Short mmCIF file of C-alpha atoms in Angstrom, two decimals:
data_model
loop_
_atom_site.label_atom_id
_atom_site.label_comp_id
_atom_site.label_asym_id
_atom_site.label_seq_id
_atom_site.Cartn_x
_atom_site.Cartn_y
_atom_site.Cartn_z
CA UNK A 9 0.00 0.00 0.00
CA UNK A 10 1.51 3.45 -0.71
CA UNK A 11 1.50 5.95 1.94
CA UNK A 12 -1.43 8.51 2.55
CA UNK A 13 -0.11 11.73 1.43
CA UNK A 14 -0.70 15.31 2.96
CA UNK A 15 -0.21 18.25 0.28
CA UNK A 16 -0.71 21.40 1.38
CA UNK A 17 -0.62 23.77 -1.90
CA UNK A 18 -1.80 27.67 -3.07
CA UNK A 19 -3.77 25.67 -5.83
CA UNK A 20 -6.49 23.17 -6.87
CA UNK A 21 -4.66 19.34 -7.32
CA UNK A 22 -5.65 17.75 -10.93
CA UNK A 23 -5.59 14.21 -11.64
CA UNK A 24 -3.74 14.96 -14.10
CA UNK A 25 -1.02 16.51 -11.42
CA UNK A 26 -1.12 13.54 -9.28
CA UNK A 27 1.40 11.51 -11.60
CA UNK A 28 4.06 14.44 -10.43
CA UNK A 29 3.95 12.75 -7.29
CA UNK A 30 4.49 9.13 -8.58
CA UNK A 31 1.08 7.88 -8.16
CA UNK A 32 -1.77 7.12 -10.11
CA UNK A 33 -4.99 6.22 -10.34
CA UNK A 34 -5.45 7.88 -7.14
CA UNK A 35 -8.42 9.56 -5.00
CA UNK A 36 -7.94 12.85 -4.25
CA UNK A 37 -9.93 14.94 -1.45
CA UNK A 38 -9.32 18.45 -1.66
CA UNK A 39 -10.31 20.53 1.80
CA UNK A 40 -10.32 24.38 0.99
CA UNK A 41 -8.68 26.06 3.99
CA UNK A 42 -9.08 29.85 2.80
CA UNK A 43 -9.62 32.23 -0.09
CA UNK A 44 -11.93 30.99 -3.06
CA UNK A 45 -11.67 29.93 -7.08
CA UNK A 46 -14.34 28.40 -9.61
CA UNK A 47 -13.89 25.04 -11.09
CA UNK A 48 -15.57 23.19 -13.73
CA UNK A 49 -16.35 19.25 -12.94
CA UNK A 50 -17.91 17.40 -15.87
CA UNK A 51 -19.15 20.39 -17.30
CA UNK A 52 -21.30 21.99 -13.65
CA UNK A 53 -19.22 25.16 -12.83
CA UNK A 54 -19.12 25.11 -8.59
CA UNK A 55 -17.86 27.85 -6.31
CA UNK A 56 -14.89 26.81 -4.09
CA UNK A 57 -13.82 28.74 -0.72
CA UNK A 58 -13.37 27.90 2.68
CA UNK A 59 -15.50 24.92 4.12
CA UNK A 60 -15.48 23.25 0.64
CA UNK A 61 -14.31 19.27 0.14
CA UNK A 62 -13.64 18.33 -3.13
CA UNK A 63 -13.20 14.71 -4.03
CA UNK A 64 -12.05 14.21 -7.21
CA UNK A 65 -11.46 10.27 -8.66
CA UNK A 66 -9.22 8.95 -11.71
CA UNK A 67 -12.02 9.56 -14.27
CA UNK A 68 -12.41 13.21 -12.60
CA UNK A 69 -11.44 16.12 -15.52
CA UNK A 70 -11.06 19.45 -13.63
CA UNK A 71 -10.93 23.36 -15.54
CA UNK A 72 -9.80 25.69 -12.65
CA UNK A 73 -9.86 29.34 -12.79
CA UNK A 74 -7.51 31.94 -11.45
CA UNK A 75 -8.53 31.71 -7.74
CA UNK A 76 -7.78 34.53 -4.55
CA UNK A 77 -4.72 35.61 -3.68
CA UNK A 78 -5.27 33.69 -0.44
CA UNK A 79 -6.39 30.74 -1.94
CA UNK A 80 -4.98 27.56 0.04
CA UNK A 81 -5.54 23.96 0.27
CA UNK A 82 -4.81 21.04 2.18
CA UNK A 83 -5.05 17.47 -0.09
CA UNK A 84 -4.82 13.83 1.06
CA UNK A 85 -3.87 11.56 -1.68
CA UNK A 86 -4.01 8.02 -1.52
CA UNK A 87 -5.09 4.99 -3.49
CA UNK A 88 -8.28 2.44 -3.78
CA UNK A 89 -6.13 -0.15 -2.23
CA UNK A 90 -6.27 1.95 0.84
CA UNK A 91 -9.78 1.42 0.82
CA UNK A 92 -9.67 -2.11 1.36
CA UNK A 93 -10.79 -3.01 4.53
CA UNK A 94 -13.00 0.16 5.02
CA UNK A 95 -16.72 -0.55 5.85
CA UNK A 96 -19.60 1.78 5.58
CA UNK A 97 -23.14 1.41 5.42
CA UNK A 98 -24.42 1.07 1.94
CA UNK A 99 -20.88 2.24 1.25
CA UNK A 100 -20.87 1.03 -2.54
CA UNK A 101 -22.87 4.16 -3.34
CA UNK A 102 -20.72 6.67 -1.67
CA UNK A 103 -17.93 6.30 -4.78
CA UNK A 104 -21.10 6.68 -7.01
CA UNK A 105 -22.37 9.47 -5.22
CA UNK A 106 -18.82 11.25 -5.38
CA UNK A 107 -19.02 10.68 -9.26
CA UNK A 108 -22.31 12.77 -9.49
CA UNK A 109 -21.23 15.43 -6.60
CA UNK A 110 -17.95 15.93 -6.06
CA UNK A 111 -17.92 19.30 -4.50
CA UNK A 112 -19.63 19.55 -1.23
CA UNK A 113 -19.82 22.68 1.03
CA UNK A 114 -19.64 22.51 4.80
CA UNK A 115 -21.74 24.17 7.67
CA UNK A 116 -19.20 25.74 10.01
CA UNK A 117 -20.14 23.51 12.47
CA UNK A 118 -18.73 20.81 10.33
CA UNK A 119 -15.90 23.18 8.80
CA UNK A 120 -14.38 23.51 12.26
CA UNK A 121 -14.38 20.09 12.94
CA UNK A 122 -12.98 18.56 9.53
CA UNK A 123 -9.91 21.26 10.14
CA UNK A 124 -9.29 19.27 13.11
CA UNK A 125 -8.83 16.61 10.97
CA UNK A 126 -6.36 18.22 8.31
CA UNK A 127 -4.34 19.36 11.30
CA UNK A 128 -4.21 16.11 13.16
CA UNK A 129 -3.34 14.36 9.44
CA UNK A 130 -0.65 17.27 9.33
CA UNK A 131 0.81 16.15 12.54
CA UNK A 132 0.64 12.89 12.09
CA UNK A 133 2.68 13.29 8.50
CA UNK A 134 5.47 14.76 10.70
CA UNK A 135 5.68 12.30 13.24
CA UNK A 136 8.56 9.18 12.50
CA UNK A 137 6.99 6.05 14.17
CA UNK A 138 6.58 2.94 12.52
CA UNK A 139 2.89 3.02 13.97
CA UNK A 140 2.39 6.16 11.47
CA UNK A 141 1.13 4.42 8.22
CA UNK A 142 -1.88 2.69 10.18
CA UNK A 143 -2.45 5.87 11.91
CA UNK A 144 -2.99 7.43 8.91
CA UNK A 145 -4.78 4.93 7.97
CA UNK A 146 -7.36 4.91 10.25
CA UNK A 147 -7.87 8.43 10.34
CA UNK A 148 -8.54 8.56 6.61
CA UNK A 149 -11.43 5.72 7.33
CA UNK A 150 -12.92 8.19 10.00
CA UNK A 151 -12.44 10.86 7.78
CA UNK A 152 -14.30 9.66 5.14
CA UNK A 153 -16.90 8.37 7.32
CA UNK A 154 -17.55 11.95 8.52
CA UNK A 155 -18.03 12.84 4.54
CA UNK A 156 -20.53 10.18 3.83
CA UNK A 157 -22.13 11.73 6.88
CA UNK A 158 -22.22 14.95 5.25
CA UNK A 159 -23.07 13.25 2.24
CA UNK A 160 -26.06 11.17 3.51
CA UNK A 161 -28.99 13.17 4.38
CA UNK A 162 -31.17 10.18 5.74
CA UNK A 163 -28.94 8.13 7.85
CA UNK A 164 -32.05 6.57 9.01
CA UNK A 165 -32.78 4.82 6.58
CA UNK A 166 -28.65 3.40 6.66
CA UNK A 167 -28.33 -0.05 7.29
CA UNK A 168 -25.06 -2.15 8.33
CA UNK A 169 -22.89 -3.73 5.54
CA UNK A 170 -23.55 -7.09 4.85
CA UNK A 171 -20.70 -9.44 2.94
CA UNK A 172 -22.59 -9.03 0.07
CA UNK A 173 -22.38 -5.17 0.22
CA UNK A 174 -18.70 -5.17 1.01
CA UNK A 175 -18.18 -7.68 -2.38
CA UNK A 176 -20.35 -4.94 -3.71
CA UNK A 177 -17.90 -2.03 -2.78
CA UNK A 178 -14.63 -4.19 -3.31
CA UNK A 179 -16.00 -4.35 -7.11
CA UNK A 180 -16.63 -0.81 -7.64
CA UNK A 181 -13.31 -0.27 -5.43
CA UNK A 182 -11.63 -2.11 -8.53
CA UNK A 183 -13.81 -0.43 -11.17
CA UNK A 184 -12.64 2.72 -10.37
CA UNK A 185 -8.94 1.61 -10.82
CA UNK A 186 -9.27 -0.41 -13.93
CA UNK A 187 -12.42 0.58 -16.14
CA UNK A 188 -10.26 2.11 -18.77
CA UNK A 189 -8.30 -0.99 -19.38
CA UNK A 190 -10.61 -3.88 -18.10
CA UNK A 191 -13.69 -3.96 -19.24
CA UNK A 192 -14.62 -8.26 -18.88
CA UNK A 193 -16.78 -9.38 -16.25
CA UNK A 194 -14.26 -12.06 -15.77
CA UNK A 195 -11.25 -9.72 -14.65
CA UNK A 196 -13.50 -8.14 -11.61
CA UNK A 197 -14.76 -12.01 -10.92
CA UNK A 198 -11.15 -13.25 -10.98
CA UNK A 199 -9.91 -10.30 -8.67
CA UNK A 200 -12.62 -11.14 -5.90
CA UNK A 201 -12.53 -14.53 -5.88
CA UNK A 202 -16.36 -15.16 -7.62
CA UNK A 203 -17.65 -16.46 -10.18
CA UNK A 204 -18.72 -14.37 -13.22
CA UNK A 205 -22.56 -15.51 -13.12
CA UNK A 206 -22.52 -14.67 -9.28
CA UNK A 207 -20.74 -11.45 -9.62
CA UNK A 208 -23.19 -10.32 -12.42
CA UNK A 209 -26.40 -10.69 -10.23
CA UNK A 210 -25.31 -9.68 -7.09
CA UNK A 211 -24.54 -6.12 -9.02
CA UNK A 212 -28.10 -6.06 -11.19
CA UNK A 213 -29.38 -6.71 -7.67
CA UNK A 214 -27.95 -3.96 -5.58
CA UNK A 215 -27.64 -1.61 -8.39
CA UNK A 216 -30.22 -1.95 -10.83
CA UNK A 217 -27.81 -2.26 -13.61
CA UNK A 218 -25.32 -4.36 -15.52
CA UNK A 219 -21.72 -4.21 -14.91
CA UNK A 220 -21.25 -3.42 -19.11
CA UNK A 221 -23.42 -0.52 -18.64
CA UNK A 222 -21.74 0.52 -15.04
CA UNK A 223 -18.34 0.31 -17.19
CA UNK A 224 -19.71 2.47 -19.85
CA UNK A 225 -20.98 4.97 -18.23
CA UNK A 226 -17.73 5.44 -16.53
CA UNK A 227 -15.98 5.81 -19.52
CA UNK A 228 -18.25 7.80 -21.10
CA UNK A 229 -17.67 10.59 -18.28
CA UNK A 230 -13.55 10.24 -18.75
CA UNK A 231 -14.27 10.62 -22.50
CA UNK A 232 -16.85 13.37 -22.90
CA UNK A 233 -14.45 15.20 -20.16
CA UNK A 234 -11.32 14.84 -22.70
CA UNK A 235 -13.44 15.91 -25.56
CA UNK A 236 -14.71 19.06 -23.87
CA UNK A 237 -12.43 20.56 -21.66
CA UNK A 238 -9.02 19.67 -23.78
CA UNK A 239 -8.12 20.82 -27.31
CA UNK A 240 -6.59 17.04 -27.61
CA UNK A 241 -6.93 15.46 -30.94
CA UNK A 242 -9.24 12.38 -31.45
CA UNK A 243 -6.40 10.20 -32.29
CA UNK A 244 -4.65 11.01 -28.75
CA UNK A 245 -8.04 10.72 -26.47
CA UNK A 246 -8.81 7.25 -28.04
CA UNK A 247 -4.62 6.66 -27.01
CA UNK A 248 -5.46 7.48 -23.36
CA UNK A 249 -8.84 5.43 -23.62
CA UNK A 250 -7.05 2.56 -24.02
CA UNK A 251 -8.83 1.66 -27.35
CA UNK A 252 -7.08 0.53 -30.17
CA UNK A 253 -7.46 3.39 -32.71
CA UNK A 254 -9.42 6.53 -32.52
CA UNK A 255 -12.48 4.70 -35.36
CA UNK A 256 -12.49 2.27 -32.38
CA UNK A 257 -13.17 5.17 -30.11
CA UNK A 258 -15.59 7.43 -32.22
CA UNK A 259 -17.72 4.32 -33.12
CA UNK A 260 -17.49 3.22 -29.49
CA UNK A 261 -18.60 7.05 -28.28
CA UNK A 262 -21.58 7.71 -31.46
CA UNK A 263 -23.06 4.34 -29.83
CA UNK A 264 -23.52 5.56 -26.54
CA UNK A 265 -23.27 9.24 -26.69
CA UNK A 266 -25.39 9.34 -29.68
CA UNK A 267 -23.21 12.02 -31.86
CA UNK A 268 -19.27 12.10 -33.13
CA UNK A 269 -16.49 12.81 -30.50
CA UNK A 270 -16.35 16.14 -32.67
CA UNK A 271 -19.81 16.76 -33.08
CA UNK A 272 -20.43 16.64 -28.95
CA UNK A 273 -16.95 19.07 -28.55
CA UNK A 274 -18.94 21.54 -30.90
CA UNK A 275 -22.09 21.47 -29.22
CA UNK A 276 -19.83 22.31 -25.72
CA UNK A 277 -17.48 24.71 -27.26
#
């Protein structure tokens, strides 16, 4: 497992940055400490200042603007593999939910409290122990509990995890890792020990949906993001896909987009 890292920077963190720090394919959650700046997430514009978490996953494509002189943020960086043993209730919807919302702004009740947090990760980043990678560790899980919190509006309604949830959130754990380049039922059936006939119901079951149309949607999102908000050529988007050749890629995107790569960066530009 890679360690937990603490950034604190005068700027929003892109995926795209995240390789700068030898890592990829990582989650990053982005607290806003002071100052403000406007970001575009899969084409919503959202408002960042102080009291605002942003979560932002591999398949996340961000377009910041020039933010406040003040502007400052602290953000953890880690990997799905650090997710492993966490267990939340109904906690395969909360990387789904993050998909659809990643930008959430905090009473100051809750502001207050989650600076507690970045300061106690800050310490803990500075302390030498060989006790520190599970202390991190464990304070990322209560972290993230407290954002599901914020999150989840009806925790009433929450219920405990069963196994069959957590085989639930172990396969969207490895979704989110390898959509781009796995896109077989088999590979996610093979990784958690299932068959493929098992896996494929227990998903239509909890989700409503196949896994082929969980995968495509998720790489429709990475797609239409690199068609919009980059002046990339086709050719080099369907290279970063992962698909063999960019016809590959615009017949793959007309299908399920329902226009040309170029046609849907028009209708955006």
């Amino acid at each position: 497992m890679r360690a937990i890292q603490v950034l604190a920077s005068c700027k929003l963190l892109h995926q795209d940055d995240v390789s700068h720090h030898e890592v990829e394919g990582q989650i990053v959650l982005s607290y806003c400490i002071a100052g403000s700046v406007t970001v575009e997430i899969h084409a919503k514009t959202y408002q960042l200042s102080r009291g605002s978490v942003l979560t932002l996953l591999p398949q996340s494509f961000t377009v910041a603007q020039q933010g406040s002189v003040d502007l400052a943020f602290v953000h953890l960086v880690f990997d799905f593999h650090t997710l492993n043993e966490l267990m939340l209730p109904t906690n395969y919807n909360f990387l789904n939910v993050l998909v659809e919302q990643p930008h959430v702004r905090l009473q100051e009740a809750d502001a207050l409290l989650f600076e507690q947090y970045i300061q106690l990760f800050q310490q803990q980043v500075s302390l030498s122990s060989i006790f520190q990678a599970d202390a991190l560790r464990y304070l990322l899980y209560s972290f993230i509990a407290q954002i599901n919190r914020v999150y989840q509006q009806e925790e009433e309604v929450m219920q405990p995890s069963t196994r069959k949830d957590a085989i639930v959130f172990q396969f969207y754990n490895l979704l989110h890792q390898y959509y781009l380049v796995e896109k077989s039922v088999g590979f996610y059936a093979d990784q958690l020990k299932l068959t493929p006939k098992y896996l494929t119901t227990l998903i239509r079951q909890r989700t409503g949906r196949s896994i082929s149309k969980v995968i495509i949607e998720m790489v429709l999102i990475k797609a239409k993001n690199y068609v919009v908000a980059t002046d990339l050529p086709i050719y080099q988007i369907a290279e970063h896909l992962h698909f063999v050749d960019s016809t590959t890629f615009c017949r793959y995107f007309k299908k399920y987009a329902g226009m040309s790569p170029l046609h849907y960066r028009q209708m955006h530009a």
